[in-house]
Backbone as a printed PyTorch tensor [residue, N CA C, xyz], in Angstrom:
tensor([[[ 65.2160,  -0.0750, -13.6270],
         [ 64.1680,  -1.0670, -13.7310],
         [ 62.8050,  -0.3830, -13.6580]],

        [[ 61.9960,  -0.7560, -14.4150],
         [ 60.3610,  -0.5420, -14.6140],
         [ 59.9600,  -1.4700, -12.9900]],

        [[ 59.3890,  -0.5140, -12.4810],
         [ 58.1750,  -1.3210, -11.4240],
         [ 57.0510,  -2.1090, -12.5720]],

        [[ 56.5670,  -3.0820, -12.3090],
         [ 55.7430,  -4.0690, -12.6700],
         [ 53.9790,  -3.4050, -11.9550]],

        [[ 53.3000,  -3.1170, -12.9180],
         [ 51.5240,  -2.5920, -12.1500],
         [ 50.4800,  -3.7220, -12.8390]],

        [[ 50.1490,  -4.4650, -12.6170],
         [ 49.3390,  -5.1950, -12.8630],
         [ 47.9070,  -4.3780, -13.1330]],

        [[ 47.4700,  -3.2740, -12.9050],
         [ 46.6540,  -2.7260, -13.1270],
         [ 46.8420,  -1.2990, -13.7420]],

        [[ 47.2610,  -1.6430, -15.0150],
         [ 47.4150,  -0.6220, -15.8280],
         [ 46.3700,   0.1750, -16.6090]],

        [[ 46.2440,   1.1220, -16.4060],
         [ 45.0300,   1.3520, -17.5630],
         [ 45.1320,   1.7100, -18.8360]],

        [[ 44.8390,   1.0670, -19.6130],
         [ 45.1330,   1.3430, -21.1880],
         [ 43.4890,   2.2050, -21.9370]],

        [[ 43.8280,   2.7840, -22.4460],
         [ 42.9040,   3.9170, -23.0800],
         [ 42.6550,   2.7040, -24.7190]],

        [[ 41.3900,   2.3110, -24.5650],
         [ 40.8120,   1.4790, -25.7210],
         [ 39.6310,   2.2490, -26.3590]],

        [[ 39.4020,   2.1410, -27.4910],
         [ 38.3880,   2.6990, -28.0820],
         [ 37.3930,   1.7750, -29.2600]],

        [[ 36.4040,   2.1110, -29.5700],
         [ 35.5980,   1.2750, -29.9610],
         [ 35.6870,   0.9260, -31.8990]],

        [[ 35.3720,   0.0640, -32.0180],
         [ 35.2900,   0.0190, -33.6510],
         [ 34.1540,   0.6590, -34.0370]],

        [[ 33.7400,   1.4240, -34.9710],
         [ 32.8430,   2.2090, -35.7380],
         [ 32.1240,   1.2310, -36.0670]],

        [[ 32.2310,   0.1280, -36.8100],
         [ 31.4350,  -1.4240, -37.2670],
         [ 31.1960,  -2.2950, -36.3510]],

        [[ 31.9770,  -2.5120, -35.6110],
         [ 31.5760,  -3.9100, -34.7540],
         [ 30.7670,  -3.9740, -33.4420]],

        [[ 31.7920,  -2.2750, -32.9050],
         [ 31.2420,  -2.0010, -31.7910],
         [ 32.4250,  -2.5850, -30.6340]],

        [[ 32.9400,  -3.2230, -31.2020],
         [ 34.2600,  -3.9370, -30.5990],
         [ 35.2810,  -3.2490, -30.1590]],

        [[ 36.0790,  -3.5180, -28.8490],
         [ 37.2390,  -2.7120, -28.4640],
         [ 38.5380,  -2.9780, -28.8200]],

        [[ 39.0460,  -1.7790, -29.5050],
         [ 40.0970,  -1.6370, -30.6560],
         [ 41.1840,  -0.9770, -29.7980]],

        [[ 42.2300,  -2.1930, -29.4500],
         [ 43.5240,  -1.6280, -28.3400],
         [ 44.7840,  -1.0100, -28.9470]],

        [[ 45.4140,  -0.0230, -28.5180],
         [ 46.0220,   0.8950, -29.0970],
         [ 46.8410,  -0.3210, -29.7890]],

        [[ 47.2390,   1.0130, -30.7430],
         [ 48.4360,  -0.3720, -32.1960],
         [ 47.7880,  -1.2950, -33.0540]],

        [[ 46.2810,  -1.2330, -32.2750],
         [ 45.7000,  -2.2250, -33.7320],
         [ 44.6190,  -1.6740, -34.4780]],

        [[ 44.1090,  -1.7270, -35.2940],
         [ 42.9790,  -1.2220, -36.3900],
         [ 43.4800,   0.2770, -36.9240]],

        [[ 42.4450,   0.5790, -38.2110],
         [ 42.8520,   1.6240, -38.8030],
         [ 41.8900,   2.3820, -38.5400]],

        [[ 42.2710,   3.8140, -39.1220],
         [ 41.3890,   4.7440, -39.5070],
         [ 41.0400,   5.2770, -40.6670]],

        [[ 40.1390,   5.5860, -40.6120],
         [ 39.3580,   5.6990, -42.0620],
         [ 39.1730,   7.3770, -41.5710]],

        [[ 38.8520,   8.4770, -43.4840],
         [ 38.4220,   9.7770, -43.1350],
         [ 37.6400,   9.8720, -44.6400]],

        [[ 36.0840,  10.2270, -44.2400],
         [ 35.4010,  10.5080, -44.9610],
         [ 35.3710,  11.7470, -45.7770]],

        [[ 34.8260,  12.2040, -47.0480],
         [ 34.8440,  13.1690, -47.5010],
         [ 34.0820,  14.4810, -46.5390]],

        [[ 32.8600,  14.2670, -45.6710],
         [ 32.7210,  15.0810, -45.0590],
         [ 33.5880,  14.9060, -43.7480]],

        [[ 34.8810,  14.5120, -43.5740],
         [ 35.1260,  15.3370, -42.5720],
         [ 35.2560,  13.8020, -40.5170]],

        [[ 34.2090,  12.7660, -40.8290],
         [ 33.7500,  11.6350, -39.7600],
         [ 34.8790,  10.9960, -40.0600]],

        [[ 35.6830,  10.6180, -38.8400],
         [ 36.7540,   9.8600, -38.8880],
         [ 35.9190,   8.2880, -37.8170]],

        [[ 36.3830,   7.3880, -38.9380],
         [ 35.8240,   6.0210, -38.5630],
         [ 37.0180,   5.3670, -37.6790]],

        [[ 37.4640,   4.4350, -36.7060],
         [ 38.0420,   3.3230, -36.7390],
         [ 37.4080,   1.8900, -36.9370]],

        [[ 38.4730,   1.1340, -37.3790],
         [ 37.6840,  -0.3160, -37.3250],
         [ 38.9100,  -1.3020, -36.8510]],

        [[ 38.4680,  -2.1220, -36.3650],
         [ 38.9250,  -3.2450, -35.9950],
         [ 39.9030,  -4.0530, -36.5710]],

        [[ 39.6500,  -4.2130, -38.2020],
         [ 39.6160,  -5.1970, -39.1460],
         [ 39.8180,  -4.6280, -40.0570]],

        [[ 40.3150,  -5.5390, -41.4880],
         [ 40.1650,  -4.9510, -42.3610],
         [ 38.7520,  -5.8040, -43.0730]],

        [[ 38.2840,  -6.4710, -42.4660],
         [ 36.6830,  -7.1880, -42.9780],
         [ 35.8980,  -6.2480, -42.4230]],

        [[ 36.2250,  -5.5220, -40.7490],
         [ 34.9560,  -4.2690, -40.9620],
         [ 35.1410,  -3.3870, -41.5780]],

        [[ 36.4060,  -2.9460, -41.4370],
         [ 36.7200,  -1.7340, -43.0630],
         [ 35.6680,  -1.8790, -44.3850]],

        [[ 35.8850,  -2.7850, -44.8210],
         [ 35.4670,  -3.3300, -46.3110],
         [ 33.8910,  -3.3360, -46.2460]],

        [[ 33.0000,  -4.1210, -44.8590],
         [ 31.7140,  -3.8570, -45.0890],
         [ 31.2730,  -2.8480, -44.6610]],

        [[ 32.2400,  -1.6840, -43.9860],
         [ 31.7590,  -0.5980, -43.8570],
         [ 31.5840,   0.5770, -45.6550]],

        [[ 32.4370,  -0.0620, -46.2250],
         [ 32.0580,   0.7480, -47.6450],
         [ 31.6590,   0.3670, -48.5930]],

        [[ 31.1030,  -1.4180, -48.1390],
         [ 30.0340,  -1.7010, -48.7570],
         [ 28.4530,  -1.1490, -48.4390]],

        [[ 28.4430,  -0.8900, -47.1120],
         [ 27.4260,  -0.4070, -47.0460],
         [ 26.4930,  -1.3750, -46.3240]],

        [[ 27.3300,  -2.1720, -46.0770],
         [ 26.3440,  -3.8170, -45.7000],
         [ 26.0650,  -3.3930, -43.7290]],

        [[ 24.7770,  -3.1830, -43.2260],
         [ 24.2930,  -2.8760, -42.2860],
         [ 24.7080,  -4.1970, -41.0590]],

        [[ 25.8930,  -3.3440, -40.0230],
         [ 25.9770,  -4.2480, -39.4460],
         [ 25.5360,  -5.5870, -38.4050]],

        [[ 23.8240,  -5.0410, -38.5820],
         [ 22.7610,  -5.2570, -37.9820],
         [ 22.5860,  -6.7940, -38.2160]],

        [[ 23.1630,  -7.1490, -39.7930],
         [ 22.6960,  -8.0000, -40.9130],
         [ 23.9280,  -8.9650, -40.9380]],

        [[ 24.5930,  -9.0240, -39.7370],
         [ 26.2700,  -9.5540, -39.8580],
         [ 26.1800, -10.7320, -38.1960]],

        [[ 26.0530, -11.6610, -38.1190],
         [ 26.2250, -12.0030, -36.6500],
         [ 27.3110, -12.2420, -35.9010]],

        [[ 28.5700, -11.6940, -36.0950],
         [ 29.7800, -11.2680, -35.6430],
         [ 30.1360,  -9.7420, -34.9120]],

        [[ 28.7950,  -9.2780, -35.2050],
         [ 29.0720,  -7.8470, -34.5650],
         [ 27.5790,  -7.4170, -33.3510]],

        [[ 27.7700,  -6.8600, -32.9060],
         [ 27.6750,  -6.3050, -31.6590],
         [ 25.9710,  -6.0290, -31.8490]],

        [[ 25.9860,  -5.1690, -32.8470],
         [ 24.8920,  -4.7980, -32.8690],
         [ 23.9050,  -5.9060, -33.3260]],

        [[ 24.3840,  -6.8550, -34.3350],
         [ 23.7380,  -8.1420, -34.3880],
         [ 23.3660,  -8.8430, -33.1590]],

        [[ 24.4080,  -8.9260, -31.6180],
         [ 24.0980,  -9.5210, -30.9420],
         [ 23.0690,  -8.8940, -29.6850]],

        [[ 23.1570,  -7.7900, -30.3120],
         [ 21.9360,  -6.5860, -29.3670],
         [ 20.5100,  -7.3570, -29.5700]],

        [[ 20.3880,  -7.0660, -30.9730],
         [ 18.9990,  -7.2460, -31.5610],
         [ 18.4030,  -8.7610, -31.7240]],

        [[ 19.3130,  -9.3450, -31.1870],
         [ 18.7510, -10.8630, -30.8520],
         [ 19.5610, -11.0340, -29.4410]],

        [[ 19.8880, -10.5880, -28.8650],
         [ 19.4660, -10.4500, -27.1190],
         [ 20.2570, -11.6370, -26.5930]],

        [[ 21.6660, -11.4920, -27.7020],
         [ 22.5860, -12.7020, -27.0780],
         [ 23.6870, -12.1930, -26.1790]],

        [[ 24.2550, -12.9350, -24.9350],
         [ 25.1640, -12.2180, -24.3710],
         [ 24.4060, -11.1570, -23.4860]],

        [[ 25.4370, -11.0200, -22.3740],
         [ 25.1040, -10.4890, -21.3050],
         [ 23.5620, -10.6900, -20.2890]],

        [[ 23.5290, -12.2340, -20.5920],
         [ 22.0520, -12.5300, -19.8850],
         [ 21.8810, -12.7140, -18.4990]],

        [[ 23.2260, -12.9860, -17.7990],
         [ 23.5670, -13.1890, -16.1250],
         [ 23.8350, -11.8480, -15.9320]],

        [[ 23.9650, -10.5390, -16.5240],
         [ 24.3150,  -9.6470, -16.2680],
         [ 22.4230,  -8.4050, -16.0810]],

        [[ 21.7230,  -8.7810, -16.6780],
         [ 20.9900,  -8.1910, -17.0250],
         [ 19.7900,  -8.9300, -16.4200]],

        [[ 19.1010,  -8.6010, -14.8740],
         [ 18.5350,  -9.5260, -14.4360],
         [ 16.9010,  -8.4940, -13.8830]],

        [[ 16.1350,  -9.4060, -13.9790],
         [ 14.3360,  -9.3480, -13.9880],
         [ 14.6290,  -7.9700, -12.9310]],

        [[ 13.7630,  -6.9310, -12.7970],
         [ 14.1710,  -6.0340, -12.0480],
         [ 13.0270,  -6.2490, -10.4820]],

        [[ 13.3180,  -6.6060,  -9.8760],
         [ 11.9290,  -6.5660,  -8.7260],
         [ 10.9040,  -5.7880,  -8.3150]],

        [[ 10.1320,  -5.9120,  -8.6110],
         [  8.9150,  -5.0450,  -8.6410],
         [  8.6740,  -4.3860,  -7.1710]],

        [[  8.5780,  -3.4030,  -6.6270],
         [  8.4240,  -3.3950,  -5.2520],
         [  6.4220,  -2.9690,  -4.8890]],

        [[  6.6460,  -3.7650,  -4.3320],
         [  4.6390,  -3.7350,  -3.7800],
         [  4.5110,  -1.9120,  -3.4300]],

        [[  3.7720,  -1.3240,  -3.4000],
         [  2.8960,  -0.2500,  -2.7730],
         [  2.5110,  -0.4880,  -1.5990]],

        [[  3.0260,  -0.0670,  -0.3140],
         [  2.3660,   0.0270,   0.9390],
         [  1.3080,   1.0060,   0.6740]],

        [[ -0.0290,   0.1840,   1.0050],
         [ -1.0740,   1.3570,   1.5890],
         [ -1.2060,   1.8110,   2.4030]],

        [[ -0.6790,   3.4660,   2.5100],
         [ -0.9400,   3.9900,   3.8240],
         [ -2.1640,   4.9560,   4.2080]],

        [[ -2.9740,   5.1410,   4.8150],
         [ -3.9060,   5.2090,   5.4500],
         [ -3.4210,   6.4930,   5.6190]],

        [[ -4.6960,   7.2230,   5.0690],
         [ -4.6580,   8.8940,   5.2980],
         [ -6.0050,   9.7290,   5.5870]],

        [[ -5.9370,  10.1700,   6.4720],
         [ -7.4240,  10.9380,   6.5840],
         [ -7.9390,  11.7290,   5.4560]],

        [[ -9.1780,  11.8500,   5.6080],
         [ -9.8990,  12.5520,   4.1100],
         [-10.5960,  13.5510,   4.9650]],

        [[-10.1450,  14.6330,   4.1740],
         [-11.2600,  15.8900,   4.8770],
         [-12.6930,  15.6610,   5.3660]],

        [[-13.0440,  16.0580,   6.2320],
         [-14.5280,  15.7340,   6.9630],
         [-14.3810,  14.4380,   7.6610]],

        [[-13.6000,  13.7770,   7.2350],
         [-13.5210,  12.1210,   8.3350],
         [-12.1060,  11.8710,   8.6440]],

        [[-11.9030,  11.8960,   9.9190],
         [-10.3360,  11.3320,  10.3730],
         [-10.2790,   9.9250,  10.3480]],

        [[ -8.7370,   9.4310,  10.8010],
         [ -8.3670,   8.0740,  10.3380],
         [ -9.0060,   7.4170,  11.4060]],

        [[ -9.4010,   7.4030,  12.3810],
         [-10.2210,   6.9140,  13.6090],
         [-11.4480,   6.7140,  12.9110]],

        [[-12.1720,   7.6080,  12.4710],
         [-13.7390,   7.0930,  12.1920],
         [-13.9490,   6.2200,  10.5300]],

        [[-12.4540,   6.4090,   9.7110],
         [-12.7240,   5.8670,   9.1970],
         [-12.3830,   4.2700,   9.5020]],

        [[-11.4330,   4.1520,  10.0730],
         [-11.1970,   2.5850,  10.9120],
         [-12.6980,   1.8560,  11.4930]],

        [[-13.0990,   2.7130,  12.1200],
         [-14.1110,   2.1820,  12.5410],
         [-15.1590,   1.7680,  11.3950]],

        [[-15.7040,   3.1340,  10.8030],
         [-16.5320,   2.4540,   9.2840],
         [-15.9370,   1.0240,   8.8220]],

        [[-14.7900,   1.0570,   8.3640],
         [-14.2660,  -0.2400,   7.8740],
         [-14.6870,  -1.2990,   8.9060]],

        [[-14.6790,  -1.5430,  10.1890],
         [-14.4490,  -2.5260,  10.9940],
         [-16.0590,  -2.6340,  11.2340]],

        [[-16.4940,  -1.5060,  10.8460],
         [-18.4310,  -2.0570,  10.8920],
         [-18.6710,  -3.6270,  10.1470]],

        [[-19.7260,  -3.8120,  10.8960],
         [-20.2400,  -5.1350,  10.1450],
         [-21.2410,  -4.6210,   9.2820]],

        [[-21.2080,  -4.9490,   7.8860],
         [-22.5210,  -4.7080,   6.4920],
         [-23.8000,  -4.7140,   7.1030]],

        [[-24.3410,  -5.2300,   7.9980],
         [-25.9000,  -5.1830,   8.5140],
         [-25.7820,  -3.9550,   9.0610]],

        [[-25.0500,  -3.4680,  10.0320],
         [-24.9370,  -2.2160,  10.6260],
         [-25.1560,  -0.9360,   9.7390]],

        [[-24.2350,  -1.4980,   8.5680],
         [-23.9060,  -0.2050,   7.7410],
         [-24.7690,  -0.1790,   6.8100]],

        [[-25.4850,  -0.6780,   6.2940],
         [-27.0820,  -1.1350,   5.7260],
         [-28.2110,  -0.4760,   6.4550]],

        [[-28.2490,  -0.8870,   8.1630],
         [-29.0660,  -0.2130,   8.2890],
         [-28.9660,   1.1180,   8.6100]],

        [[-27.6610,   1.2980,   8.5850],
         [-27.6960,   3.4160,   8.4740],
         [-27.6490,   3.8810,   7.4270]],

        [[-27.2980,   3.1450,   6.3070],
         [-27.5640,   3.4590,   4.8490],
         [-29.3040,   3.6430,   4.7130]],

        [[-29.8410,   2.9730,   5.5410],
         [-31.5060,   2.6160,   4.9420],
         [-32.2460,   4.3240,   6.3840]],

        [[-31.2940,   4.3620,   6.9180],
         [-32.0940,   5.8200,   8.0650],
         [-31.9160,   7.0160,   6.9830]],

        [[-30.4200,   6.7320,   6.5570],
         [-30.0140,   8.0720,   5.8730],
         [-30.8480,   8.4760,   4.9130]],

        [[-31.5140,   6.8250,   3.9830],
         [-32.6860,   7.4540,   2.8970],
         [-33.6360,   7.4080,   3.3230]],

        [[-34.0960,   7.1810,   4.5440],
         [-35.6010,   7.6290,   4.7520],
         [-35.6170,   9.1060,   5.2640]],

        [[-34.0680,   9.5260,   6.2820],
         [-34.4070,  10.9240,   6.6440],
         [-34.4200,  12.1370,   4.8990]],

        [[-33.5560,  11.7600,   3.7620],
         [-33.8920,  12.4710,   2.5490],
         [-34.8110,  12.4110,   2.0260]],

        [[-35.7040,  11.1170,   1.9930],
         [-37.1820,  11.4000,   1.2100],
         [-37.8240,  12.1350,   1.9400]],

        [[-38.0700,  11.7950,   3.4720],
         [-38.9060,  13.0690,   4.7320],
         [-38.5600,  14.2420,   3.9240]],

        [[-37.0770,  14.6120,   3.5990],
         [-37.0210,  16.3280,   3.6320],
         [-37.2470,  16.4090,   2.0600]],

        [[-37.1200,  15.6830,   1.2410],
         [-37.9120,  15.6550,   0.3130],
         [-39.5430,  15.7510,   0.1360]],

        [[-40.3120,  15.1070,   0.9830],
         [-41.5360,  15.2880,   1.0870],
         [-42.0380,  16.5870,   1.2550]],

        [[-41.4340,  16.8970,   2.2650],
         [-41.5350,  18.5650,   2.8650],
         [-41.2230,  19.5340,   1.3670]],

        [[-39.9370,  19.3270,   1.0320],
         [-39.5610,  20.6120,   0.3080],
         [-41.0930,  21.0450,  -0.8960]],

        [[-41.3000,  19.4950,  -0.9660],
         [-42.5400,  19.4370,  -2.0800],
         [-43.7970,  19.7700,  -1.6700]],

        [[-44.0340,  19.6010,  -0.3880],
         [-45.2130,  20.2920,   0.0590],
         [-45.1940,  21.5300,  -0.2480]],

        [[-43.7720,  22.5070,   0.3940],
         [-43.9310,  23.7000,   0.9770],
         [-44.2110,  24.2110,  -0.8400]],

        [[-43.4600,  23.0590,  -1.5130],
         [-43.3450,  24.1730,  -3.2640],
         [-44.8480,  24.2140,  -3.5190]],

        [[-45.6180,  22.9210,  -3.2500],
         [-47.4610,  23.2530,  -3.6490],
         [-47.9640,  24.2780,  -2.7980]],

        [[-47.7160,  24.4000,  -1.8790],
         [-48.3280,  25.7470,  -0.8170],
         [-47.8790,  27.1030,  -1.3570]],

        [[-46.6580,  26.4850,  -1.9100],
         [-46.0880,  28.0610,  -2.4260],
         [-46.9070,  28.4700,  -3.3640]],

        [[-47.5330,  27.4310,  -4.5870],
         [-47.7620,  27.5590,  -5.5520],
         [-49.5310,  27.6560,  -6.1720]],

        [[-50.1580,  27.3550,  -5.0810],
         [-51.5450,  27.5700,  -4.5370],
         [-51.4240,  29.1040,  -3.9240]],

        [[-50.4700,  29.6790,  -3.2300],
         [-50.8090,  30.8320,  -3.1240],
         [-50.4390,  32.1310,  -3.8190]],

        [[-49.7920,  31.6840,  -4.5650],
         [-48.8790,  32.1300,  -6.3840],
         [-50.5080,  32.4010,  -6.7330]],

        [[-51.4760,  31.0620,  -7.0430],
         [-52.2390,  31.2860,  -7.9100],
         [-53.5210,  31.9490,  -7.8390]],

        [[-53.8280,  32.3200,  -5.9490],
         [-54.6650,  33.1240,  -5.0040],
         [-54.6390,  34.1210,  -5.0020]],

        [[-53.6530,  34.3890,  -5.4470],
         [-53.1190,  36.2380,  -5.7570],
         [-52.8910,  36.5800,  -6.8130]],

        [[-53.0440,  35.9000,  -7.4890],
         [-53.1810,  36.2590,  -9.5120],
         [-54.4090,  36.7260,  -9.4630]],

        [[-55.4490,  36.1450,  -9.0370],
         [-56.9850,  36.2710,  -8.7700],
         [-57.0450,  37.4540,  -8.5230]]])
């Protein structure tokens, strides 16, 4: 007696035309002049395979049902996007402490150290421009 396996595995292979799975004992094979050995399913994919008729252009076959996106729609589901945690990293010259704090400043605060910072650059601006006319008055004292 044969033991009984309910889970047998049978070695299936695909049709060349349809795309369809062709179980041993059924469909033929085809052999081209160069050499490409086809199977098919059928003898209707046989026939539009040497017509030449693109199976794209057939809505019984596979690839027809690719390109209009029929079948397998519970299988093939929205993929979930996952958010970006922002994580908080120090930047050279400022650690994550002082920059917490900047952030947690209130805008009037940070306004008015924005408004010290440009008055202390025009001061050293003022200066640099003095010292260049002094430079340049005594450039022209000694040409003399």
């Amino acid at each position: 007696k044969l033991a009984y396996f309910p889970f047998l595995v049978v070695n299936t292979l695909t049709c060349s035309y349809t795309e369809m799975k062709v179980w041993p004992g059924r469909g033929s094979r085809q052999v081209s002049k160069d050499g490409r050995v086809y199977l098919f399913i059928s003898h209707k994919a046989k026939c539009m395979h040497n017509q030449r008729v693109k199976p794209v252009k057939l809505t019984w076959t596979q690839a027809w049902r690719r390109l209009n996106k029929k079948g397998k729609a519970e299988a093939v589901k929205k993929r979930r996007v996952r958010r970006k945690v922002v994580a908080q990293k120090a930047i050279v010259g400022a650690s994550l402490d002082e920059i917490r704090k900047r952030r947690e400043e209130k805008p009037e605060t940070r306004a008015a150290q924005r408004q010290q910072a440009m008055k202390e650059i025009k001061e050293r601006q003022k200066k640099k421009a003095a010292q260049a006319q002094k430079y340049e008055k005594k450039a022209k004292q000694s040409r003399r």
